[in-house]
mmCIF file of C-alpha atoms and ligand atoms in Angstrom:
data_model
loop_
_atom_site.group_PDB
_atom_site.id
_atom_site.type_symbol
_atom_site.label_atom_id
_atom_site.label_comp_id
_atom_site.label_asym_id
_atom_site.label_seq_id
_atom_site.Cartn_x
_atom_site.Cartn_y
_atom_site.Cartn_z
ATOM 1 C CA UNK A 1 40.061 110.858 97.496
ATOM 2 C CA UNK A 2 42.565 113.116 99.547
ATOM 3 C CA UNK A 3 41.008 114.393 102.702
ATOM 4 C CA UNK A 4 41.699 116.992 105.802
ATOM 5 C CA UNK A 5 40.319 118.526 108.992
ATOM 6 C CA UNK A 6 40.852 122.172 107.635
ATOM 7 C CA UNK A 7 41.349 123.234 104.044
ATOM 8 C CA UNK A 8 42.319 127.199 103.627
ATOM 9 C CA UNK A 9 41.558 128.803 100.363
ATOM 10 C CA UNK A 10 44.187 131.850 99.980
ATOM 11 C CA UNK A 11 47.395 133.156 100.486
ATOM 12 C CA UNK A 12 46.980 136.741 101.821
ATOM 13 C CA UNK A 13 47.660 137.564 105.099
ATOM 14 C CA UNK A 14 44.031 136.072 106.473
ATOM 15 C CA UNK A 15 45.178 132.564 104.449
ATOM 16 C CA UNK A 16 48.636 132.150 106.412
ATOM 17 C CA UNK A 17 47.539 133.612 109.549
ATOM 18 C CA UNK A 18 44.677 130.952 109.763
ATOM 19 C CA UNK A 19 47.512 128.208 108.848
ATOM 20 C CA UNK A 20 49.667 129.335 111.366
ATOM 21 C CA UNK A 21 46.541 128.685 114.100
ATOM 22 C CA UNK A 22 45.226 125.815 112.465
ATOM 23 C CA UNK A 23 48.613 124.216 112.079
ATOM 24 C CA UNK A 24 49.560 124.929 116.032
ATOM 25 C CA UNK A 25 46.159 123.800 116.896
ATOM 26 C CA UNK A 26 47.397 120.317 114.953
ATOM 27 C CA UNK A 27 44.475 120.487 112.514
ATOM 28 C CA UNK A 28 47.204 120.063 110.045
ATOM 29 C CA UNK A 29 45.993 122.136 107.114
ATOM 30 C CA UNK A 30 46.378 122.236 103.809
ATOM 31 C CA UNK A 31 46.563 125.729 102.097
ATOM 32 C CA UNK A 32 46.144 126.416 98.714
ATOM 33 C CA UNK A 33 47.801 129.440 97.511
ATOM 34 C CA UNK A 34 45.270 130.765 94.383
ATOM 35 C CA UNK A 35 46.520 132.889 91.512
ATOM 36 C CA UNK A 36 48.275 135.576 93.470
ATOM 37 C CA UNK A 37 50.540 133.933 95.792
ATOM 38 C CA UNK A 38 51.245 136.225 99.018
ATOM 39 C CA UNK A 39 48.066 138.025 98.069
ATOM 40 C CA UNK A 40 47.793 141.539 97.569
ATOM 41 C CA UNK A 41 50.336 142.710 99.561
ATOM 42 C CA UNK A 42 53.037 141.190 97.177
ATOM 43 C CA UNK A 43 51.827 144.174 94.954
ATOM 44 C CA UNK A 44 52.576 146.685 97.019
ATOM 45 C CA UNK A 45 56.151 148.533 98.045
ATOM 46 C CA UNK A 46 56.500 149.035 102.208
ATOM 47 C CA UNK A 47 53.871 148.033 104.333
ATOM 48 C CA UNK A 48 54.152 150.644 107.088
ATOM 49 C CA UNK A 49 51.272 150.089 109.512
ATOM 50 C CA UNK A 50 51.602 146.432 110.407
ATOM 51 C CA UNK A 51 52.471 146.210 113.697
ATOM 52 C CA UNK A 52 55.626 145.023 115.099
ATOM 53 C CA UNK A 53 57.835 146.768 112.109
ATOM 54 C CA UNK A 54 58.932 150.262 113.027
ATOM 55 C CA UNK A 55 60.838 151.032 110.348
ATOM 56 C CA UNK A 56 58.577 149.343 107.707
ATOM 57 C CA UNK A 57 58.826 146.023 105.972
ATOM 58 C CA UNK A 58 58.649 145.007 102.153
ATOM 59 C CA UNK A 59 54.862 143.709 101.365
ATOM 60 C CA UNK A 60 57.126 139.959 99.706
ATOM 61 C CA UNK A 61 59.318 139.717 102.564
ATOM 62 C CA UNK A 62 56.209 140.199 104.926
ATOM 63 C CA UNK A 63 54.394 137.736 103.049
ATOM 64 C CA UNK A 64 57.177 135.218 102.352
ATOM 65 C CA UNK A 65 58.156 135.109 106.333
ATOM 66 C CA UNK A 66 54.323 134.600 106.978
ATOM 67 C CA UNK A 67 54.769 131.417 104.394
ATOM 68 C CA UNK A 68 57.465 130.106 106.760
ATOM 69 C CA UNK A 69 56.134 130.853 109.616
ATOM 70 C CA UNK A 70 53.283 128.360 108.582
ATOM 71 C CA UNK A 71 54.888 126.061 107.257
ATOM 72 C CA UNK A 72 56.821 125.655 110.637
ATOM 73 C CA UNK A 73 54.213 124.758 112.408
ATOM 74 C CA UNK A 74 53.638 122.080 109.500
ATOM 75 C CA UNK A 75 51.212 123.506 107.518
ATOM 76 C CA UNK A 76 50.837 121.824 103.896
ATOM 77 C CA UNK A 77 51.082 124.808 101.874
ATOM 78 C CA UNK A 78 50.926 123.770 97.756
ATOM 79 C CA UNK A 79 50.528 125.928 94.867
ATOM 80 C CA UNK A 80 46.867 125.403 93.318
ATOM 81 C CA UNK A 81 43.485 127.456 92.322
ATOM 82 C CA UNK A 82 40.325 126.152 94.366
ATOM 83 C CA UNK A 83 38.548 126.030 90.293
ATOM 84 C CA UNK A 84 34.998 125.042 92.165
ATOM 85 C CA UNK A 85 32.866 124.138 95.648
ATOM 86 C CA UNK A 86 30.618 121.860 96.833
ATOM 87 C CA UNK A 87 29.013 122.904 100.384
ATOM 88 C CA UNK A 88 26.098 121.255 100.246
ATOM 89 C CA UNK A 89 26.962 118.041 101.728
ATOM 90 C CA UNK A 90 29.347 117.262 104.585
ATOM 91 C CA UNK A 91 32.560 116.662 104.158
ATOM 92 C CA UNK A 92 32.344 119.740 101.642
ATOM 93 C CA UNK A 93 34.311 119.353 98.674
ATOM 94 C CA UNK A 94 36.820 121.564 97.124
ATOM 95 C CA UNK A 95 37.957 121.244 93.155
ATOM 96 C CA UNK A 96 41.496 122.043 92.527
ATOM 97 C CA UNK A 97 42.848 123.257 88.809
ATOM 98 C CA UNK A 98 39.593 121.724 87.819
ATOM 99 C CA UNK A 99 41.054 118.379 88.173
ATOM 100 C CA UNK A 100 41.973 117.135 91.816
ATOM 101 C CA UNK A 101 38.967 117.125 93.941
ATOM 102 C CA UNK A 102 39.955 117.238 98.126
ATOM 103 C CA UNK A 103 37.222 116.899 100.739
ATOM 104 C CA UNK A 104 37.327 118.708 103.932
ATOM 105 C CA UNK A 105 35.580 118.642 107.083
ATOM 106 C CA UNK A 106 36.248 122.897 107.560
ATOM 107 C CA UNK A 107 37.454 125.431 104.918
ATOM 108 C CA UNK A 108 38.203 128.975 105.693
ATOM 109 C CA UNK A 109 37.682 131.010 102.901
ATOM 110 C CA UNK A 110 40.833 133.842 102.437
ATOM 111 C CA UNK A 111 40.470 134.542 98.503
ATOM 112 C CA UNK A 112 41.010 138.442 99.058
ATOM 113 C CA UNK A 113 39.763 141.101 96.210
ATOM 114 C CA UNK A 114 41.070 141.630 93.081
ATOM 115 C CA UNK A 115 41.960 145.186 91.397
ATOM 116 C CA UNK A 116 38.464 146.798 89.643
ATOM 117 C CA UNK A 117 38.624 148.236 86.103
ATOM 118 C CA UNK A 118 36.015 151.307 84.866
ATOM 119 C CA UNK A 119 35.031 148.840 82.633
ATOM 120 C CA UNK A 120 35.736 150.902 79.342
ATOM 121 C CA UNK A 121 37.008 148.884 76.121
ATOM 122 C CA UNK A 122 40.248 150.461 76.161
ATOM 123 C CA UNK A 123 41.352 148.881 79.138
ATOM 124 C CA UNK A 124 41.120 145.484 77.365
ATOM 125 C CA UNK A 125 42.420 146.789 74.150
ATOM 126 C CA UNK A 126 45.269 147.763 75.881
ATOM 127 C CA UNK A 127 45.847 145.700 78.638
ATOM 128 C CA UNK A 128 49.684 145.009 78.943
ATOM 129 C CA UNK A 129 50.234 147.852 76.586
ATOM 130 C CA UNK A 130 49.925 150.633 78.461
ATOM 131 C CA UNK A 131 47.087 149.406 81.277
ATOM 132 C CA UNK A 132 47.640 148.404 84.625
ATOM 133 C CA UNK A 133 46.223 147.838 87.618
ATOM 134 C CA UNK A 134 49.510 147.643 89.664
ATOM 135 C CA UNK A 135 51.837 150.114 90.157
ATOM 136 C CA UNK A 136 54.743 148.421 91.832
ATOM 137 C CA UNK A 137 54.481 145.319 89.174
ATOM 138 C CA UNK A 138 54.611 147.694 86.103
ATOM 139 C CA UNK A 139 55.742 151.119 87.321
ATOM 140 C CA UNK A 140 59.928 149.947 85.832
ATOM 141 C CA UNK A 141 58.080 150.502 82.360
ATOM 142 C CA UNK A 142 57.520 153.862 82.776
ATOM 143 C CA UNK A 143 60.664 155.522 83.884
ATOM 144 C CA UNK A 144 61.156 158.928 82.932
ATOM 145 C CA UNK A 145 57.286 159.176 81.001
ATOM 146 C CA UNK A 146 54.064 160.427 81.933
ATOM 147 C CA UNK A 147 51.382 158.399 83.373
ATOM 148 C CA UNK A 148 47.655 158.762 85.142
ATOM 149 C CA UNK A 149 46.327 157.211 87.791
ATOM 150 C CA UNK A 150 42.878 156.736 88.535
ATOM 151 C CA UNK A 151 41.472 156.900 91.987
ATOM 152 C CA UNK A 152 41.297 159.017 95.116
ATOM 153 C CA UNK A 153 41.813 156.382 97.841
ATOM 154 C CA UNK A 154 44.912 155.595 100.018
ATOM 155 C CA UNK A 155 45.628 152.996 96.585
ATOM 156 C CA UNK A 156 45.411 156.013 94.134
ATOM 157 C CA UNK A 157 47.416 157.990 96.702
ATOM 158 C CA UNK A 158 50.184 155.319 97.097
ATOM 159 C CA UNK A 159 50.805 154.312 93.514
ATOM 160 C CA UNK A 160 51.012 158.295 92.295
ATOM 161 C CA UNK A 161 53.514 158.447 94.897
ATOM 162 C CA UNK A 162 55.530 155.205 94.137
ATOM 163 C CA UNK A 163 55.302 156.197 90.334
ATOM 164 C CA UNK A 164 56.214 159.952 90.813
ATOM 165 C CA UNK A 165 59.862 158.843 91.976
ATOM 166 C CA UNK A 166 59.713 156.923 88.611
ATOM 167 C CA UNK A 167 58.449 159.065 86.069
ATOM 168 C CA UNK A 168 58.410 162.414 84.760
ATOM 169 C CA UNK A 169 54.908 163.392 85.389
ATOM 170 C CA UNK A 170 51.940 161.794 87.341
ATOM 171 C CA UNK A 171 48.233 162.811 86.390
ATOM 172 C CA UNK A 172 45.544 161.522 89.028
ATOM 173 C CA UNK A 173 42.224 161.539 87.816
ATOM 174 C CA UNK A 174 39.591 161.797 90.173
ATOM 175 C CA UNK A 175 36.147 161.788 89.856
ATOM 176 C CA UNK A 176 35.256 164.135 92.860
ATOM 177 C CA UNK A 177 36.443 167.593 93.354
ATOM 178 C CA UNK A 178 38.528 165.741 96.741
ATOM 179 C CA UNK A 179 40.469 162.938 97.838
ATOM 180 C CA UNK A 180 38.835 159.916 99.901
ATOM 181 C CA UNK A 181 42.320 158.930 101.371
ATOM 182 C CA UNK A 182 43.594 159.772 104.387
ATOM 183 C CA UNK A 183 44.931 162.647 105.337
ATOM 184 C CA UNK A 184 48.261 161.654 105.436
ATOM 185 C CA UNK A 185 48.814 160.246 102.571
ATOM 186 C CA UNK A 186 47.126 163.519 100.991
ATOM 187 C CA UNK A 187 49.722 165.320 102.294
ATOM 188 C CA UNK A 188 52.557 163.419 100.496
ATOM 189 C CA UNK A 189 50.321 163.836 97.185
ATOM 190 C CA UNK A 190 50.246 167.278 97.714
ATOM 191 C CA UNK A 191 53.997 167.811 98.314
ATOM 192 C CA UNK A 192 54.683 165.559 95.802
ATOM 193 C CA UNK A 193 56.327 168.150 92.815
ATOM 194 C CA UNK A 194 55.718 166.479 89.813
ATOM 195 C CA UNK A 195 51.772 164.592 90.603
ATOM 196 C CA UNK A 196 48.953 166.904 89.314
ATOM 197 C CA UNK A 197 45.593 166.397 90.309
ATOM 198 C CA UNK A 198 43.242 166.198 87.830
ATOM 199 C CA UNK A 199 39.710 167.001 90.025
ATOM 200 C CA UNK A 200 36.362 166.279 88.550
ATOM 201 C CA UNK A 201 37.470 164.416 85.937
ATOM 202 C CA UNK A 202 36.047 160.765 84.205
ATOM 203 C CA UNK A 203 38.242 158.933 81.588
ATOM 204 C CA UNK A 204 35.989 157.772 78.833
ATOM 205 C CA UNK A 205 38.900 156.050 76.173
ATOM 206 C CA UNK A 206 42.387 156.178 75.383
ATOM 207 C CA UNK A 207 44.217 156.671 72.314
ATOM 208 C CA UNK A 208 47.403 155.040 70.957
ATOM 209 C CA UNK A 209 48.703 153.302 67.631
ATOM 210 C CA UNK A 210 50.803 150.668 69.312
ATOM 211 C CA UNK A 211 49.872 150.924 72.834
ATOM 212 C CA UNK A 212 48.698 154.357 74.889
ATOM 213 C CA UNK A 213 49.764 157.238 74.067
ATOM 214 C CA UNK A 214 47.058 159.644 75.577
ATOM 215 C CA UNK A 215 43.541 159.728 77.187
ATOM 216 C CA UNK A 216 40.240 161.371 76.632
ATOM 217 C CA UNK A 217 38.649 162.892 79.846
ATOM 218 C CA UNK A 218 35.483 164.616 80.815
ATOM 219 C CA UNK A 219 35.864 167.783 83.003
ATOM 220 C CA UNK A 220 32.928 168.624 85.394
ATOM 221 C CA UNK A 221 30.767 165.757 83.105
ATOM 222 C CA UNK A 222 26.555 166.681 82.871
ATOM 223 C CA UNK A 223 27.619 170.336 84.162
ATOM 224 C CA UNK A 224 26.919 173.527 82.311
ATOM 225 C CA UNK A 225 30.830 173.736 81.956
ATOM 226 C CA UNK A 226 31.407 170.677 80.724
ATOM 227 C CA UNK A 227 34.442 170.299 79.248
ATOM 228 C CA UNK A 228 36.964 167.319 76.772
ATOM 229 C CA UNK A 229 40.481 167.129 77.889
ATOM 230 C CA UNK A 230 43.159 165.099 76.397
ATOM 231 C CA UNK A 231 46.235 164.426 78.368
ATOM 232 C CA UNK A 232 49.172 162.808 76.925
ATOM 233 C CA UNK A 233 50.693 160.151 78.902
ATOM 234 C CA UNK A 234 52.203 156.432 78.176
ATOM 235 C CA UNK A 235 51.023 154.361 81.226
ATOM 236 C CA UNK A 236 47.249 154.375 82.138
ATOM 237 C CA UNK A 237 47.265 153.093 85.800
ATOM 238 C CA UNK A 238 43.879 151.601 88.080
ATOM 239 C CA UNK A 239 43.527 152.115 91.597
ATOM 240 C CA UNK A 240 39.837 152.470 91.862
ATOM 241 C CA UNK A 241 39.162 150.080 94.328
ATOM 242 C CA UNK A 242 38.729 146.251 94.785
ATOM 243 C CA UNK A 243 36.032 143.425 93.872
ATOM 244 C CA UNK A 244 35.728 140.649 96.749
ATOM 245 C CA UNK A 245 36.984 136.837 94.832
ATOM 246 C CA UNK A 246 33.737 135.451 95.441
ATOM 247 C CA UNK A 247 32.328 134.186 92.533
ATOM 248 C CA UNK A 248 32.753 130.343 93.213
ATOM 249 C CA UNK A 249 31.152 130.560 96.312
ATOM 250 C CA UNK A 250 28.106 132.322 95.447
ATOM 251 C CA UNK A 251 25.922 129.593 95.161
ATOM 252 C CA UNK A 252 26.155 128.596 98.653
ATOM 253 C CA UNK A 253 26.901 131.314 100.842
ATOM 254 C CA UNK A 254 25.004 135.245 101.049
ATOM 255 C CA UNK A 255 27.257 137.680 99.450
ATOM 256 C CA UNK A 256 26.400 141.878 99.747
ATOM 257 C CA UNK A 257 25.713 143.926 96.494
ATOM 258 C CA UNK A 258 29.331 144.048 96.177
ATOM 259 C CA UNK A 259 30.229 140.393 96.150
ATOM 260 C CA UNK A 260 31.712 140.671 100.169
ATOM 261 C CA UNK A 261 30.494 137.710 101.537
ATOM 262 C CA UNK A 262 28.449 137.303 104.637
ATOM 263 C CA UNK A 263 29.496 136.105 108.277
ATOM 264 C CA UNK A 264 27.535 136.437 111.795
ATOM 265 C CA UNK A 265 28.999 139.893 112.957
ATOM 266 C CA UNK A 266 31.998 139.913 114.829
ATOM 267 C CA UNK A 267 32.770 136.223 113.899
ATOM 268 C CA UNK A 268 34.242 134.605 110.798
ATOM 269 C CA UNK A 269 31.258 132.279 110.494
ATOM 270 C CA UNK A 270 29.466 131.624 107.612
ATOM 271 C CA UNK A 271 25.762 130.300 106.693
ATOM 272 C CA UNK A 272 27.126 126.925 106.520
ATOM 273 C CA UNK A 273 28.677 125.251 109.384
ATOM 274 C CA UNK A 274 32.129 124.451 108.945
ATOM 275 C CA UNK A 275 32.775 127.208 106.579
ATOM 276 C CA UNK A 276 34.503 130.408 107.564
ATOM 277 C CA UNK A 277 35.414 133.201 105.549
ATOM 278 C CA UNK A 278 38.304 135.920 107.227
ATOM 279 C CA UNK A 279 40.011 139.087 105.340
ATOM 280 C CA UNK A 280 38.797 141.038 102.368
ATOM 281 C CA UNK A 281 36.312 138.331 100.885
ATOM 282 C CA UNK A 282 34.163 139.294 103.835
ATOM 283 C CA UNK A 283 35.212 142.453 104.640
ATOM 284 C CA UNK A 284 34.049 145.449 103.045
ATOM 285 C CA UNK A 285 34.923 148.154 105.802
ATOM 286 C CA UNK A 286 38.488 147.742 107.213
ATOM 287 C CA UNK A 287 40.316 145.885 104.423
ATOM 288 C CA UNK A 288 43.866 146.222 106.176
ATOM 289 C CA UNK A 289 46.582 143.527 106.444
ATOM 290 C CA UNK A 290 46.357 143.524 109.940
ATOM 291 C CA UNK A 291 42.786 143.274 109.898
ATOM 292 C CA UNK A 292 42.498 140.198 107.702
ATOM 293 C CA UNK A 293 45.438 138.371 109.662
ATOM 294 C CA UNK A 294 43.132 138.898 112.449
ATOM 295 C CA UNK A 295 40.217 137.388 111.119
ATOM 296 C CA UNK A 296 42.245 134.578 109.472
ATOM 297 C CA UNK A 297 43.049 133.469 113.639
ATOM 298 C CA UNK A 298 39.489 133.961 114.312
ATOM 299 C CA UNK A 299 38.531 131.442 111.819
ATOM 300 C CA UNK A 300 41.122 128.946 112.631
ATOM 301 C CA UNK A 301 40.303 129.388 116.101
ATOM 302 C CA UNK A 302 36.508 128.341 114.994
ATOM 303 C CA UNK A 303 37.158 125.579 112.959
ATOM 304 C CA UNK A 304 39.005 124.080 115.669
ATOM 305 C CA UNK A 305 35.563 124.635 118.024
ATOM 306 C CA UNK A 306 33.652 123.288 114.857
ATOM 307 C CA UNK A 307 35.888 119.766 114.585
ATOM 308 C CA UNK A 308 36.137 119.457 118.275
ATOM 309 C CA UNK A 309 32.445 119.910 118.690
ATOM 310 C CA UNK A 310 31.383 117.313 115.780
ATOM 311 C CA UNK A 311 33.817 114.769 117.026
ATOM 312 C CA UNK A 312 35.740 115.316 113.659
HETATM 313 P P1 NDP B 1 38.781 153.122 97.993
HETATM 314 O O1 NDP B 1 37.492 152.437 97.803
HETATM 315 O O2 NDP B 1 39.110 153.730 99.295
HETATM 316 O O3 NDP B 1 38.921 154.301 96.917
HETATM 317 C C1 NDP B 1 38.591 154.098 95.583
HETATM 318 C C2 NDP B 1 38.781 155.388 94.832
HETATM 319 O O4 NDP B 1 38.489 155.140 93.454
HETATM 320 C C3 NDP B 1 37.863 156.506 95.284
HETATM 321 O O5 NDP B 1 38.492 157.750 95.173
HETATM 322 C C4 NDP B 1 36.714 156.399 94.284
HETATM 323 O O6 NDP B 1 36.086 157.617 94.038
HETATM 324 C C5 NDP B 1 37.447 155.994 93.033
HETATM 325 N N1 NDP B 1 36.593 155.284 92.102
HETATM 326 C C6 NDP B 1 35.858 154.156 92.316
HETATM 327 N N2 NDP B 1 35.198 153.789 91.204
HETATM 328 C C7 NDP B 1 35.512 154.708 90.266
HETATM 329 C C8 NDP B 1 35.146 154.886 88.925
HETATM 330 N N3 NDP B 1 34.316 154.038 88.299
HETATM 331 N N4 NDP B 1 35.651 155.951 88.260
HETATM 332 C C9 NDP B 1 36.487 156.814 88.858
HETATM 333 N N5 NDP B 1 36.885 156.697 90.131
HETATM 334 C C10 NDP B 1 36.409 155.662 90.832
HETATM 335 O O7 NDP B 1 39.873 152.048 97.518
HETATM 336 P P2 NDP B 1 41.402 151.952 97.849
HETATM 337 O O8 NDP B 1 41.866 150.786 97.065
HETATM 338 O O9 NDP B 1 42.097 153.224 97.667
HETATM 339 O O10 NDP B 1 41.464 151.586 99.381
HETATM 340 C C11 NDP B 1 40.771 150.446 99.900
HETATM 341 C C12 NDP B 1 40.993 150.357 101.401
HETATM 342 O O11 NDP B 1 42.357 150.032 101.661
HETATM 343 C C13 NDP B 1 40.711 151.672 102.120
HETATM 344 O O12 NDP B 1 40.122 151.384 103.348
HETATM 345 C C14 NDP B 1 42.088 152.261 102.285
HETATM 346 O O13 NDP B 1 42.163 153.126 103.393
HETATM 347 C C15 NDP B 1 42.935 151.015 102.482
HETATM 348 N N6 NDP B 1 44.328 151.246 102.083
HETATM 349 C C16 NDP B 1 45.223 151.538 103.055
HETATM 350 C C17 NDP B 1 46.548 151.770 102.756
HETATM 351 C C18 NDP B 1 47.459 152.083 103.871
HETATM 352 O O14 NDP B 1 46.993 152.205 105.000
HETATM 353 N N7 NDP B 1 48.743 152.224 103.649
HETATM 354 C C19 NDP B 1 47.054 151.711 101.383
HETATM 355 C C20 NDP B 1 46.038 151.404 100.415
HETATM 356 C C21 NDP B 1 44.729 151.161 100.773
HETATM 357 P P3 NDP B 1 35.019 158.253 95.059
HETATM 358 O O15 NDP B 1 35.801 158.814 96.209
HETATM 359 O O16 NDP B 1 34.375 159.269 94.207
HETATM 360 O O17 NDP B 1 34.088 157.144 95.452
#
């Protein structure tokens, strides 16, 4: 059976950024990339706050330069979904595309969030017809027609943006009567012409013979004023938020209500030693790039302390 020092699960910012300081440290790690290679960020357009680009840089040429840069510094970086875990027994052991299993003295946890859905039927009726959780991966389908998005974070924000300099017209449905997202990017929403705000308003189906070709929303739901609105529109877009990819790991390690899972504060550490989780799996309050490449040289910097310390 194949084994390592260091075994990093993810391919987000967090992933690489623990594979760049596990692979200088010479733990020579081997990363496995998941089902979203370059994580997240590959979804978006410019990333605009990571330090050290002024001017901005594309989320796949930030992530593909982060590949490199581990990979220089001879980290063993293979395609691959971690399918299953064992931590209850040292090494701990790690099942790849249900098949291959590797065992590894550390593993650093980086499997980011995935998109959330309301969790109406529609959305799987639909899905690929007219449903999507991504704005820059599906926004091309939608020239020139109207779309919603859901959501009143920086995400909603963002994708209304990206997909008003795409389409005709942009609804954003939002459940409160205001916007959670910063200010700035408020701004932009409001001075965006052609996005209309659609406050105090829940989605509860969509309509559409082949594919969507409208939605049915609640105005001002359980009020005296209560009201049904249907809004015509072509692409039904999610940006309600994120769920933490922690599933597999749930068994051995304390996760929050949310599925975030649970380190000593201020550290990457886990309640098994040897395991370390860094970025958005375990991080329910800052969730930025910058924050999880952080945390991803925390844990590297760890598991180095951990192997040194067992005489691994
Ligand atoms: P958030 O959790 O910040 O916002 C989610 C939004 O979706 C909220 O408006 C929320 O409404 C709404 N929502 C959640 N569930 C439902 C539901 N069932 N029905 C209707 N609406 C719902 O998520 P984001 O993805 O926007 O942002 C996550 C983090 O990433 C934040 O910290 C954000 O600042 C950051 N971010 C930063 C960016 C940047 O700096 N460029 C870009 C994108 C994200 P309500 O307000 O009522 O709870």
């Amino acid at each position: 059976m194949e084994k390592t020092r260091c075994l990093i699960i993810g391919s987000g910012p967090a992933g690489f950024t623990a594979a760049i300081y596990a692979s200088r440290a010479n733990l020579q790690p081997i990363l496995y990339e998941g089902m979203q290679p370059g994580g997240q960020l590959t979804t978006t357009t410019e990333i605009e706050n990571f330090p050290g680009y002024p001017n901005g840089i594309d989320g796949n040429q930030l992530m593909d330069d982060l590949r490199k840069q581990a990979k220089n510094f001879g980290a063993d970086v293979r395609w691959g979904v971690v399918t299953s875990v064992d931590f209850s027994i040292s090494p701990k052991k790690i099942v790849i595309d249900e098949t291959q299993t590797i065992e590894a003295d550390t593993v650093i946890i980086a499997t980011g969030a995935s998109a959330m859905y309301l969790g109406l039927p529609d959305e799987q009726k639909y899905a690929g017809q007219g449903v999507s959780a991504c704005a820059t991966c599906d926004g091309f389908f939608y020239r020139k027609k109207d779309v919603a998005v859901v959501g009143g974070g920086d995400t909603a924000c963002e994708e209304a943006i990206y997909l008003a300099g795409l389409c005709n017209k942009v609804y954003m449905i939002v459940r409160k009567n205001y916007l959670r997202a910063s200010t700035i990017m408020q701004k932009r929403v409001m001075e965006t012409p052609n996005i209309e705000i659609l406050f105090e308003h829940n989605t509860v189906g969509l309509t559409g013979e082949n594919g969507v070709d409208g939605a049915d929303l609640i105005k001002r739901k359980g009020e005296p004023d209560e009201e049904r609105v249907h809004i015509a529109i072509d692409g039904f877009f999610l940006a309600i938020g994120h769920k933490p990819n922690s599933d597999i790991f749930k068994p051995y390690l304390e996760t929050d209500q949310t599925g975030y899972i649970k380190t000593i504060p201020g550290t990457p550490c886990t309640s098994i030693p040897g395991v370390f989780a860094a970025g958005d799996v375990a991080d329910p309050v800052y969730r930025q790039a910058i924050t999880a490449a952080g945390s991803g040289c925390k844990a590297a910097i760890e598991a180095e302390r951990y192997l040194s310390q067992n005489g691994l």
